[in-house]
N, CA, C and O atoms as a GROMACS GRO file, in nm:
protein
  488
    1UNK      N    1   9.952  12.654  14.646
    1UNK     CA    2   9.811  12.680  14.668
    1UNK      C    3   9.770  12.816  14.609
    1UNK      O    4   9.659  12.826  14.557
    2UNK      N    5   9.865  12.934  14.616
    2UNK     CA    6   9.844  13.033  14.575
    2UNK      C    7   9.846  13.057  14.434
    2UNK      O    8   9.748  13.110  14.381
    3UNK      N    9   9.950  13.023  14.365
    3UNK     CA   10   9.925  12.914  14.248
    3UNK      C   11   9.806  12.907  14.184
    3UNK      O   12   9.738  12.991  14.124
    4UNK      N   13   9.797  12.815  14.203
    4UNK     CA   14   9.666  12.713  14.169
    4UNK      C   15   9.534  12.863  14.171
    4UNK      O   16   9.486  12.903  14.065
    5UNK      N   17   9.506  12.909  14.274
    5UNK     CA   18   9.411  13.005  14.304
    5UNK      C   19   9.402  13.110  14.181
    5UNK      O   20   9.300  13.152  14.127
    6UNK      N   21   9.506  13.133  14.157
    6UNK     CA   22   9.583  13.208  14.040
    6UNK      C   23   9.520  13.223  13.923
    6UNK      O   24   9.450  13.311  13.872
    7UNK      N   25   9.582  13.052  13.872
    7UNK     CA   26   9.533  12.994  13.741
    7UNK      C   27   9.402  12.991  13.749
    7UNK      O   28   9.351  13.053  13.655
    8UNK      N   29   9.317  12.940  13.830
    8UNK     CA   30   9.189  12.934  13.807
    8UNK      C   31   9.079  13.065  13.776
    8UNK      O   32   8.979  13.085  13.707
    9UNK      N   33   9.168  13.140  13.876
    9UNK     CA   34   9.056  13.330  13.854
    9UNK      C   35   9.114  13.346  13.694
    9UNK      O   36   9.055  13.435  13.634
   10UNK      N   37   9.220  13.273  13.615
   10UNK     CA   38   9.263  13.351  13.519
   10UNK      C   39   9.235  13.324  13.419
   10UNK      O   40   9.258  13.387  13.316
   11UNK      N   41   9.143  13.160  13.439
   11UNK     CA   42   9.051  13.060  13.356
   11UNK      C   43   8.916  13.160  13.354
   11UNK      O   44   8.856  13.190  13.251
   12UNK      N   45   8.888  13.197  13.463
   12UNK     CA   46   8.724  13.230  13.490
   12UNK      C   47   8.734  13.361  13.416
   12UNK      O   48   8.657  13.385  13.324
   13UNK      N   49   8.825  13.444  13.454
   13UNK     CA   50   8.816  13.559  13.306
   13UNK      C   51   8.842  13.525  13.231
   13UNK      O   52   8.750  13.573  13.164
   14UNK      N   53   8.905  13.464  13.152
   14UNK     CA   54   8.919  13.435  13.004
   14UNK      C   55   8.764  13.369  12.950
   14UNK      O   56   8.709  13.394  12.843
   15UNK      N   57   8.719  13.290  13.048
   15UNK     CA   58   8.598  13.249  12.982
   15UNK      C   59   8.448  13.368  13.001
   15UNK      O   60   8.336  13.360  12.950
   16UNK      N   61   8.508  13.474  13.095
   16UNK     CA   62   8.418  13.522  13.092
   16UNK      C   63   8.436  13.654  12.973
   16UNK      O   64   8.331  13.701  12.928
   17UNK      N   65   8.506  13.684  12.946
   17UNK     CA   66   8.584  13.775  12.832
   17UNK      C   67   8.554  13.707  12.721
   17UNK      O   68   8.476  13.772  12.651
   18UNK      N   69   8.580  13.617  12.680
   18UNK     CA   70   8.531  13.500  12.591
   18UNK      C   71   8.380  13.479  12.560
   18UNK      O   72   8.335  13.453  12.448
   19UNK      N   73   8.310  13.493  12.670
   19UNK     CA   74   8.149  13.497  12.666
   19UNK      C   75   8.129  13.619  12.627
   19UNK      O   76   8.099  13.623  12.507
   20UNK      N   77   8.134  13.737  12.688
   20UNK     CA   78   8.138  13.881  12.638
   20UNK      C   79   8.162  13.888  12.497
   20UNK      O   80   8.087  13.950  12.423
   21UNK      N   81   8.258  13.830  12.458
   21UNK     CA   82   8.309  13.860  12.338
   21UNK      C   83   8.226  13.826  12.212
   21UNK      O   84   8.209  13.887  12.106
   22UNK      N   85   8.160  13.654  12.281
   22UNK     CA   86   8.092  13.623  12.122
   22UNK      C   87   7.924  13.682  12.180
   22UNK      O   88   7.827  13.612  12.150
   23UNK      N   89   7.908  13.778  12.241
   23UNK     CA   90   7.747  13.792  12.236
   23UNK      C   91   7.792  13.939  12.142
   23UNK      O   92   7.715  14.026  12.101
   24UNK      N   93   7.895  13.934  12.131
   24UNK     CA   94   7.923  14.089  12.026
   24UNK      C   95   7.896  14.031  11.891
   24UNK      O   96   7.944  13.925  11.849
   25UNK      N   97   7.770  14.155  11.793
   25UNK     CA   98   7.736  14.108  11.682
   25UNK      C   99   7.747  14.214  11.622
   25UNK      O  100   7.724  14.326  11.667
   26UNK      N  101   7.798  14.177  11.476
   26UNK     CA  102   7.760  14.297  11.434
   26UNK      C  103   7.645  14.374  11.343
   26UNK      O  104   7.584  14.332  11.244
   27UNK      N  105   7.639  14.468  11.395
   27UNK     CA  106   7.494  14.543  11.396
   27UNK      C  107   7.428  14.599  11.286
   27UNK      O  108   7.310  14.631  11.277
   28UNK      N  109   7.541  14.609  11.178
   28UNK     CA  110   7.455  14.642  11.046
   28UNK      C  111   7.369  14.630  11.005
   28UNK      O  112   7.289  14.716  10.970
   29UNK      N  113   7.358  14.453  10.992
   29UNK     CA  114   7.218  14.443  10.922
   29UNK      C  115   7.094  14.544  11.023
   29UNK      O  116   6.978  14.517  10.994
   30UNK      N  117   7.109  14.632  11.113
   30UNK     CA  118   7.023  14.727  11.169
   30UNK      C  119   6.944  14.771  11.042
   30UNK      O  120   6.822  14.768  11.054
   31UNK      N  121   6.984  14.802  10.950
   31UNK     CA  122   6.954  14.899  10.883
   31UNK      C  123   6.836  14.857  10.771
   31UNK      O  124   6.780  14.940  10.699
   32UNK      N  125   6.815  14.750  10.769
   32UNK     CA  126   6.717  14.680  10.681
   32UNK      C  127   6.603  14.659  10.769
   32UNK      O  128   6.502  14.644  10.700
   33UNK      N  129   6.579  14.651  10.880
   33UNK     CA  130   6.515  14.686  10.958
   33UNK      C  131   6.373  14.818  10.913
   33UNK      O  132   6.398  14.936  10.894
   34UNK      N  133   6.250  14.766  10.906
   34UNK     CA  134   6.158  14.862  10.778
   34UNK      C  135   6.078  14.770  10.727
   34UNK      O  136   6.076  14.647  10.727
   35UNK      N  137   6.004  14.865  10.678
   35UNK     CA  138   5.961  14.816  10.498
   35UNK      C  139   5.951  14.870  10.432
   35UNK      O  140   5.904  14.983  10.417
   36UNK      N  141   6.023  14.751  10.331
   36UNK     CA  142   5.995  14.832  10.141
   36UNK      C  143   5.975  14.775  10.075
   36UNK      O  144   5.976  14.652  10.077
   37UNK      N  145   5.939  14.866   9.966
   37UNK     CA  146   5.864  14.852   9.873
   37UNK      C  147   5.926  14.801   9.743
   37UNK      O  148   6.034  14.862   9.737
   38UNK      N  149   5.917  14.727   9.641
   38UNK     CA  150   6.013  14.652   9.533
   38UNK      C  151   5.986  14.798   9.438
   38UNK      O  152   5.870  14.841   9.428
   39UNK      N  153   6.078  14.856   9.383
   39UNK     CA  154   6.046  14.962   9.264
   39UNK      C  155   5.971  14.927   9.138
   39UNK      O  156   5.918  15.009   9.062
   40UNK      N  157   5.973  14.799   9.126
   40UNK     CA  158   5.960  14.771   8.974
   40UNK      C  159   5.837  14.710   9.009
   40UNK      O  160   5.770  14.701   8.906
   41UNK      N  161   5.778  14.664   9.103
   41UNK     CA  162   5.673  14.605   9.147
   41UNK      C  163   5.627  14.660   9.266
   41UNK      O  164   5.662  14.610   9.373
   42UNK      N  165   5.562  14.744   9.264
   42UNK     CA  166   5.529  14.799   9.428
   42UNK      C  167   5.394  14.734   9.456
   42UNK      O  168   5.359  14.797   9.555
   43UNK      N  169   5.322  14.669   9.437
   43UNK     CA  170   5.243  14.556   9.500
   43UNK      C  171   5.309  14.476   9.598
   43UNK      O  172   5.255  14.469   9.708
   44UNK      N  173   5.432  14.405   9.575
   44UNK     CA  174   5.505  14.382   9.651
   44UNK      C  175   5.601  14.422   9.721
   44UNK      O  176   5.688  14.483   9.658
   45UNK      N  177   5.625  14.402   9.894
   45UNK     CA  178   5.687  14.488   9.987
   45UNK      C  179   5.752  14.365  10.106
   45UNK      O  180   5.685  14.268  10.141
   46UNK      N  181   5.872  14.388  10.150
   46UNK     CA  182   5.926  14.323  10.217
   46UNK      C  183   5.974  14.375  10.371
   46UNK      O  184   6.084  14.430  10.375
   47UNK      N  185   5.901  14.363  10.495
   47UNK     CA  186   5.956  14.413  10.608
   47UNK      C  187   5.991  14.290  10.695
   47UNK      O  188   5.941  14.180  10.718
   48UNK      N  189   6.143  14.388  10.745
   48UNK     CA  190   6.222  14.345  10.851
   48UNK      C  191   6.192  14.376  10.981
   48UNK      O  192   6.146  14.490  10.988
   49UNK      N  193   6.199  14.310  11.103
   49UNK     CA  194   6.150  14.378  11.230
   49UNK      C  195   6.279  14.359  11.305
   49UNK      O  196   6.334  14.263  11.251
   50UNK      N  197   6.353  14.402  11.402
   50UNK     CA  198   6.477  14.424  11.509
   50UNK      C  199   6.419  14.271  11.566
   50UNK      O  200   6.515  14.209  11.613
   51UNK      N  201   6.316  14.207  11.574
   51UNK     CA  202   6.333  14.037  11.643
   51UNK      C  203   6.378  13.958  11.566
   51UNK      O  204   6.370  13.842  11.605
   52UNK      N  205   6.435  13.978  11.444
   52UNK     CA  206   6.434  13.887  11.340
   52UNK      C  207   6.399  13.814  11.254
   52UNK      O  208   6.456  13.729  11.186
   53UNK      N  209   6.221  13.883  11.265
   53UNK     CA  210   6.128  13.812  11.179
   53UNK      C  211   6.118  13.893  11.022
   53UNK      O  212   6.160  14.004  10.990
   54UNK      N  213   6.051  13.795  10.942
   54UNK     CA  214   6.035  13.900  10.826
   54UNK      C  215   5.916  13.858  10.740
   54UNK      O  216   5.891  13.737  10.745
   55UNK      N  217   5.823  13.945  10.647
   55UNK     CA  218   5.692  13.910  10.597
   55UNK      C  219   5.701  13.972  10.493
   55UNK      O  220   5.752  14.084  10.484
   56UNK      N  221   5.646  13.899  10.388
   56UNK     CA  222   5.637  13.999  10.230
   56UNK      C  223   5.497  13.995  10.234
   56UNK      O  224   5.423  13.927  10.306
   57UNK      N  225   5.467  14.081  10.141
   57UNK     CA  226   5.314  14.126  10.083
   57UNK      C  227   5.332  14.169   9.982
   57UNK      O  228   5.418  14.238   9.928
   58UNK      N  229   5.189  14.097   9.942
   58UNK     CA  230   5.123  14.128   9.787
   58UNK      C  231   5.039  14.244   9.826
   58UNK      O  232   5.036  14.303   9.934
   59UNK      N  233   4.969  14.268   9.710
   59UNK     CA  234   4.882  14.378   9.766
   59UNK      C  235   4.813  14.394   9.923
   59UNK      O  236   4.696  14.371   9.952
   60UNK      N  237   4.902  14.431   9.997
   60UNK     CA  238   4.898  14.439  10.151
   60UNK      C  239   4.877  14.289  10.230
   60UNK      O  240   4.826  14.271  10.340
   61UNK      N  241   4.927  14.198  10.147
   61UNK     CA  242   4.818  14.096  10.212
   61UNK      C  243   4.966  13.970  10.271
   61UNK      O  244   5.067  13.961  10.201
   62UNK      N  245   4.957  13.919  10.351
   62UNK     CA  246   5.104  13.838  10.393
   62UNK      C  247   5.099  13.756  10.320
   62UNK      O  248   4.992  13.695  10.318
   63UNK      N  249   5.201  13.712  10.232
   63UNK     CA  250   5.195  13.576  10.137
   63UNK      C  251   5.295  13.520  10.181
   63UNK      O  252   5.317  13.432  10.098
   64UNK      N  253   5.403  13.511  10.294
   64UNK     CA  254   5.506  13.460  10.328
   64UNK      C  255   5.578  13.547  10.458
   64UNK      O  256   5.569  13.670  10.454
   65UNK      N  257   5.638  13.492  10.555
   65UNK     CA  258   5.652  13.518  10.650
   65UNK      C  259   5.797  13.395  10.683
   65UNK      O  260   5.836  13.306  10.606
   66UNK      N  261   5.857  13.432  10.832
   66UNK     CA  262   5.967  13.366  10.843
   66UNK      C  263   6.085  13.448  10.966
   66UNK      O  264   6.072  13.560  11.013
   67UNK      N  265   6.184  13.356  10.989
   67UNK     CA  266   6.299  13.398  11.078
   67UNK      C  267   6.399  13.486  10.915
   67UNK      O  268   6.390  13.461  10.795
   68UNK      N  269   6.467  13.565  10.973
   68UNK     CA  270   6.590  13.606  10.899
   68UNK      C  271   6.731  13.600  10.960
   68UNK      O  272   6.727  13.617  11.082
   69UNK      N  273   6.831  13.585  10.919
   69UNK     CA  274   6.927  13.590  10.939
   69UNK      C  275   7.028  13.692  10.946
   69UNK      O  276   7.095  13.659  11.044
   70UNK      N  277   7.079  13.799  10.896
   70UNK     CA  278   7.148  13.870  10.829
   70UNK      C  279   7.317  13.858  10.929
   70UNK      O  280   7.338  13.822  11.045
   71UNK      N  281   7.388  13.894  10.848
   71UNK     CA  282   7.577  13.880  10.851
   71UNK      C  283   7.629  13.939  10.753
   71UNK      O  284   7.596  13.905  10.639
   72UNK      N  285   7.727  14.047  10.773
   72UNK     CA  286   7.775  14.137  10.690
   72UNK      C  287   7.657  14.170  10.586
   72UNK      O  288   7.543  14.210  10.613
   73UNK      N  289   7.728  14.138  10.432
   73UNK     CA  290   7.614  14.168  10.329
   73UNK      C  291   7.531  14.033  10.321
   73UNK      O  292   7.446  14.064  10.237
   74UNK      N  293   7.510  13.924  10.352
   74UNK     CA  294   7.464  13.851  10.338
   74UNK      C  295   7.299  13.844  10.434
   74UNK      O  296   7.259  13.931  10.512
   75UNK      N  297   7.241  13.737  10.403
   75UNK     CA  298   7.077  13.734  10.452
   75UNK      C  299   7.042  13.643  10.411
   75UNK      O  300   7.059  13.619  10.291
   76UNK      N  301   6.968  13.540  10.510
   76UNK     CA  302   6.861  13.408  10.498
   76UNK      C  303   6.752  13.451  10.546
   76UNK      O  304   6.741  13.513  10.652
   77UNK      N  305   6.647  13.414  10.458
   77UNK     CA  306   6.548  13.390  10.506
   77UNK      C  307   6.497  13.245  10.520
   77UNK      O  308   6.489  13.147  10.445
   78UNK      N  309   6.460  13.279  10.673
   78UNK     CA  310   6.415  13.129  10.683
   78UNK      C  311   6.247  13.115  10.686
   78UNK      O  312   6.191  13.158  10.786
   79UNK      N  313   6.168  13.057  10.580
   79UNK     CA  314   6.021  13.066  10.571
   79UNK      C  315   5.987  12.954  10.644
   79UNK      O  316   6.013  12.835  10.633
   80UNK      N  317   5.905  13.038  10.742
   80UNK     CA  318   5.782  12.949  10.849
   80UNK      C  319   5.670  12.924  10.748
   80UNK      O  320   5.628  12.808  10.757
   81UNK      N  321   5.599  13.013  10.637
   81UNK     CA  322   5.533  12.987  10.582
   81UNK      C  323   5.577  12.838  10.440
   81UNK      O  324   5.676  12.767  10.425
   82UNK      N  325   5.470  12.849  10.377
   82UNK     CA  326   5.518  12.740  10.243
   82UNK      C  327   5.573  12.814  10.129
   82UNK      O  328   5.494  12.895  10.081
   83UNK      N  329   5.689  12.808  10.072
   83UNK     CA  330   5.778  12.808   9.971
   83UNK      C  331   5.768  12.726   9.904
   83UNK      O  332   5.677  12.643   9.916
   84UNK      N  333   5.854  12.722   9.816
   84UNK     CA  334   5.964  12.652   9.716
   84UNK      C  335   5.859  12.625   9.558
   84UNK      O  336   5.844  12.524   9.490
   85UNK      N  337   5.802  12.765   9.541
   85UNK     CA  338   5.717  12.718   9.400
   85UNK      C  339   5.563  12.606   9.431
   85UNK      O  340   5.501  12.604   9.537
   86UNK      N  341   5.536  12.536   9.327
   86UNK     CA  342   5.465  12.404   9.292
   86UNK      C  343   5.458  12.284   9.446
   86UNK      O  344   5.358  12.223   9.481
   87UNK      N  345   5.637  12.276   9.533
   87UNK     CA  346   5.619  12.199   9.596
   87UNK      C  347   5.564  12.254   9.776
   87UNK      O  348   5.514  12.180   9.861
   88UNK      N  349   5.585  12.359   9.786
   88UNK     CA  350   5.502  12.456   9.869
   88UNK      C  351   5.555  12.394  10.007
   88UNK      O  352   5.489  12.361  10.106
   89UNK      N  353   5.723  12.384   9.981
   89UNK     CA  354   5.772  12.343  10.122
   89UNK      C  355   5.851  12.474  10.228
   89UNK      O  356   5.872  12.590  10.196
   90UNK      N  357   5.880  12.410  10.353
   90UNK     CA  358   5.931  12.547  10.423
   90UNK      C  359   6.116  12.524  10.403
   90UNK      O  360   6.187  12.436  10.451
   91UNK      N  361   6.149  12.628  10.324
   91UNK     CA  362   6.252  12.636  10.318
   91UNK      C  363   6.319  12.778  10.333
   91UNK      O  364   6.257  12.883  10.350
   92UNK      N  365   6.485  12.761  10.322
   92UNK     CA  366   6.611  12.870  10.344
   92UNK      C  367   6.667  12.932  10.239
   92UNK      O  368   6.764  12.875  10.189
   93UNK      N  369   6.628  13.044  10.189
   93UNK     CA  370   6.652  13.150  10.091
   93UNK      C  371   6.800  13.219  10.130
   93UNK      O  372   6.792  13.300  10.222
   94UNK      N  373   6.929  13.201  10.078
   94UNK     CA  374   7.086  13.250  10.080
   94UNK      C  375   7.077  13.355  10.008
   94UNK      O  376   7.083  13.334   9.887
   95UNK      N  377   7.060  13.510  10.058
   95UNK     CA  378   7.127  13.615   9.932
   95UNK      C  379   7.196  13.748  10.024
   95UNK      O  380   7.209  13.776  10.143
   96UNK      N  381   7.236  13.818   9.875
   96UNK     CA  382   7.312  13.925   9.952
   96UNK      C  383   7.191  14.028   9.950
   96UNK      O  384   7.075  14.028   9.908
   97UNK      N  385   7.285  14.128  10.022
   97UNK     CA  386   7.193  14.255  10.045
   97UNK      C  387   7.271  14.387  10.050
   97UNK      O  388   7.383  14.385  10.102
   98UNK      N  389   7.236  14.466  10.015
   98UNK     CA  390   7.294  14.676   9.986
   98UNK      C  391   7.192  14.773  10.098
   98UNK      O  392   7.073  14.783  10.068
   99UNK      N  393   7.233  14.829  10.199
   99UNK     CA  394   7.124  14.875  10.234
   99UNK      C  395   7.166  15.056  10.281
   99UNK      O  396   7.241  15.086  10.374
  100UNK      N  397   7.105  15.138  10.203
  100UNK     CA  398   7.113  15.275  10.292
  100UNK      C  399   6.989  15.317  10.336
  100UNK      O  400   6.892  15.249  10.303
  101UNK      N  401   6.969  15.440  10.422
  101UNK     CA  402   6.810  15.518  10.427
  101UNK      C  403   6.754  15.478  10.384
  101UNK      O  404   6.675  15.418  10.457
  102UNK      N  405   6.734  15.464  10.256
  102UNK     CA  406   6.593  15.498  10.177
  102UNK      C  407   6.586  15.337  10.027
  102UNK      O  408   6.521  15.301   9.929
  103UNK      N  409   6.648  15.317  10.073
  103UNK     CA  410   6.725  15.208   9.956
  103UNK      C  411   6.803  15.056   9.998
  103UNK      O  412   6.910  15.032  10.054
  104UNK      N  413   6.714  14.984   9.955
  104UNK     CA  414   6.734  14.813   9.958
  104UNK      C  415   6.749  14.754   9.870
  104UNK      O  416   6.659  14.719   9.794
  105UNK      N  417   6.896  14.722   9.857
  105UNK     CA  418   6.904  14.571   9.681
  105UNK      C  419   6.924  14.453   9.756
  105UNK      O  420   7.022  14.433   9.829
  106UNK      N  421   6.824  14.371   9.735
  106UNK     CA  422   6.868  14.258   9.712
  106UNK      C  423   6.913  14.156   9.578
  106UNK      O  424   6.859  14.154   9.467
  107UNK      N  425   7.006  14.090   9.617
  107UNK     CA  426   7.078  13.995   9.506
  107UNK      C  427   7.069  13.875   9.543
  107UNK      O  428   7.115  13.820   9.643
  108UNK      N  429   6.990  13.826   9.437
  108UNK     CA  430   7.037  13.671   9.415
  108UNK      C  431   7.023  13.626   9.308
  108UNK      O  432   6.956  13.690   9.226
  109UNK      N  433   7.068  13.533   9.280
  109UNK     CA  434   7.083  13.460   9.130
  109UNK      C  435   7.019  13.478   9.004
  109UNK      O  436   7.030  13.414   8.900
  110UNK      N  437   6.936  13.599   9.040
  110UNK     CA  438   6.899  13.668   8.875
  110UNK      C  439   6.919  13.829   8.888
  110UNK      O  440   6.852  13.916   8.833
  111UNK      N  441   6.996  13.840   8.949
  111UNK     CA  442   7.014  13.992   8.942
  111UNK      C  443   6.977  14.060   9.097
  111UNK      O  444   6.971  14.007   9.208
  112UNK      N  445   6.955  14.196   9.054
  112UNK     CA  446   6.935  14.303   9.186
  112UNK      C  447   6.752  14.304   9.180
  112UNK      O  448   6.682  14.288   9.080
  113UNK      N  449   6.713  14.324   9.305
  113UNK     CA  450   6.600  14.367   9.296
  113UNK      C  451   6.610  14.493   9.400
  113UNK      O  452   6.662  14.477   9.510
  114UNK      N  453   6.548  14.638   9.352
  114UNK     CA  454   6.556  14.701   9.410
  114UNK      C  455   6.420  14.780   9.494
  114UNK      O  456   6.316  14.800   9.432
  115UNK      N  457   6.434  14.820   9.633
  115UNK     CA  458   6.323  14.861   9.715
  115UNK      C  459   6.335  15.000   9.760
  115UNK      O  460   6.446  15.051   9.754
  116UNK      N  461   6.267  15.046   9.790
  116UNK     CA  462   6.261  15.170   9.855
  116UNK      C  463   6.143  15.191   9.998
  116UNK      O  464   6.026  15.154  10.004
  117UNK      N  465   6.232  15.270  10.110
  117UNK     CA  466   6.147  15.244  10.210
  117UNK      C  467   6.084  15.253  10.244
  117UNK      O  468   6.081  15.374  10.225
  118UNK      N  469   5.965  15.227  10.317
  118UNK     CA  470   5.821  15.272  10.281
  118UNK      C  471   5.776  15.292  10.504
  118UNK      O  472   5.701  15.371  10.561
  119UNK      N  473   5.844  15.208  10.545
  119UNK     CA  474   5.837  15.271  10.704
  119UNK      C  475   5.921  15.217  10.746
  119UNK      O  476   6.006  15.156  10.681
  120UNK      N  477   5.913  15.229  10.888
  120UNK     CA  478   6.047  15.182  10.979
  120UNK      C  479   5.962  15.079  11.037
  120UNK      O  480   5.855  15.074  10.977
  121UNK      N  481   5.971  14.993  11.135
  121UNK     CA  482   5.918  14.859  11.218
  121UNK      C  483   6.025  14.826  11.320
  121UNK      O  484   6.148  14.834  11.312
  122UNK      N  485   5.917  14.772  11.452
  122UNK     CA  486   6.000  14.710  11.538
  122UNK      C  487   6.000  14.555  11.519
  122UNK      O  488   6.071  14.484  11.591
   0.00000   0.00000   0.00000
């Protein structure tokens, strides 16, 4: 009986150590968190908020909006708004990302695009 009592408290921590364990994330992508501004195009600007949302702008104006993802260097955006060109559907954008202070590359399949930060956001 004592036993048994045993095994079970030793189930209930493991699963509770186990729960603890996967609400641990890691926190980097913190740092994209902002907005910035594209260098080569500063009409256009891309901010991140700490809920996970994210919105680009044209000349100040929202042309796209959405959930994000971020994991290590990687980042999805997921658009609530309409995407995908011509067919103007809601879709999931896969790329990497570089991020210090003052400085944002994103990469995807045609190269770097680079930003600079223009504020912080919650």
């Amino acid at each position: 009986m004592v036993q048994m009592k045993k095994i079970k408290f030793c189930i209930l921590v493991m699963i509770g150590i186990l729960g603890l364990t996967s609400c641990l994330v890691d926190s980097s992508w913190l740092g994209i968190v902002g907005r910035w501004q594209d260098v080569e195009n500063p009409s256009f600007e891309l901010e991140f908020t700490k809920s996970g949302k994210f919105n680009e702008y044209l000349f100040n104006e929202i042309v796209g909006y959405g959930d994000f993802y971020a994991e290590g260097d990687n980042i999805t955006l997921h658009y609530s708004s309409p995407c995908g060109g011509e067919n103007q559907v809601s879709c999931d954008v896969d790329l990497r990302f570089t991020v210090t202070d003052k400085t944002l590359i994103i990469t995807d399949s045609q190269g770097d695009i680079q930003f600079s930060k223009v504020s912080g956001s919650e």
